Amino acid sequence: MADNSIFTYAEAIELILGFYTFSLGYWEDEINEYPLTKECIELGFTIKDNEYEDKYILSEKGQEFFHEYIKDISEKLLNEVKKHDYEMAYGEVVEWFRKEFQLKDDEDSKEIAEYILGNLYRYGNKVLKGISRSKGLFCRFVKC
């Protein structure tokens, strides 16, 4: 289970999106806009990128720390989809993320859903997306 005494799930998700998607880190000139990133720097969760000296990326310690959140979030999602016979409408999955982790931004809910869905193979599951007239866009979760 993730140690959420440092960051709430919503805060951890914000950081996961910043460190694991898009720019894969934070630029030094933007740090003042992201107080959570400043905290990560102070906690030793980041290092300067070898390729870009003005960019912070996760250190090994930071990767280990956030992996626990990712693992826990993934397990919570798998427990939820089990209640739905391993199939949920995509919109329901996104809404579950928003409610479960008290996310304020719908875009963050979609982004973390996509990241976790794409990462479930690390935990022995994969997601097959489909579309049907009756269900619309849906996700089927299967063991791999």
GROMACS .gro file of C-alpha atoms in nm, residues 1 52 59 63 115 135 138:
model
    7
    1MET     CA    1   0.000   0.000   0.000
   52TYR     CA    2   1.872   1.841  -2.011
   59SER     CA    3   1.554   0.954  -0.900
   63GLN     CA    4   1.060   0.590  -0.887
  115TYR     CA    5  -0.178   0.570  -1.794
  135LYS     CA    6  -2.227  -0.009  -2.456
  138PHE     CA    7  -1.590  -0.004  -2.309
   0.00000   0.00000   0.00000
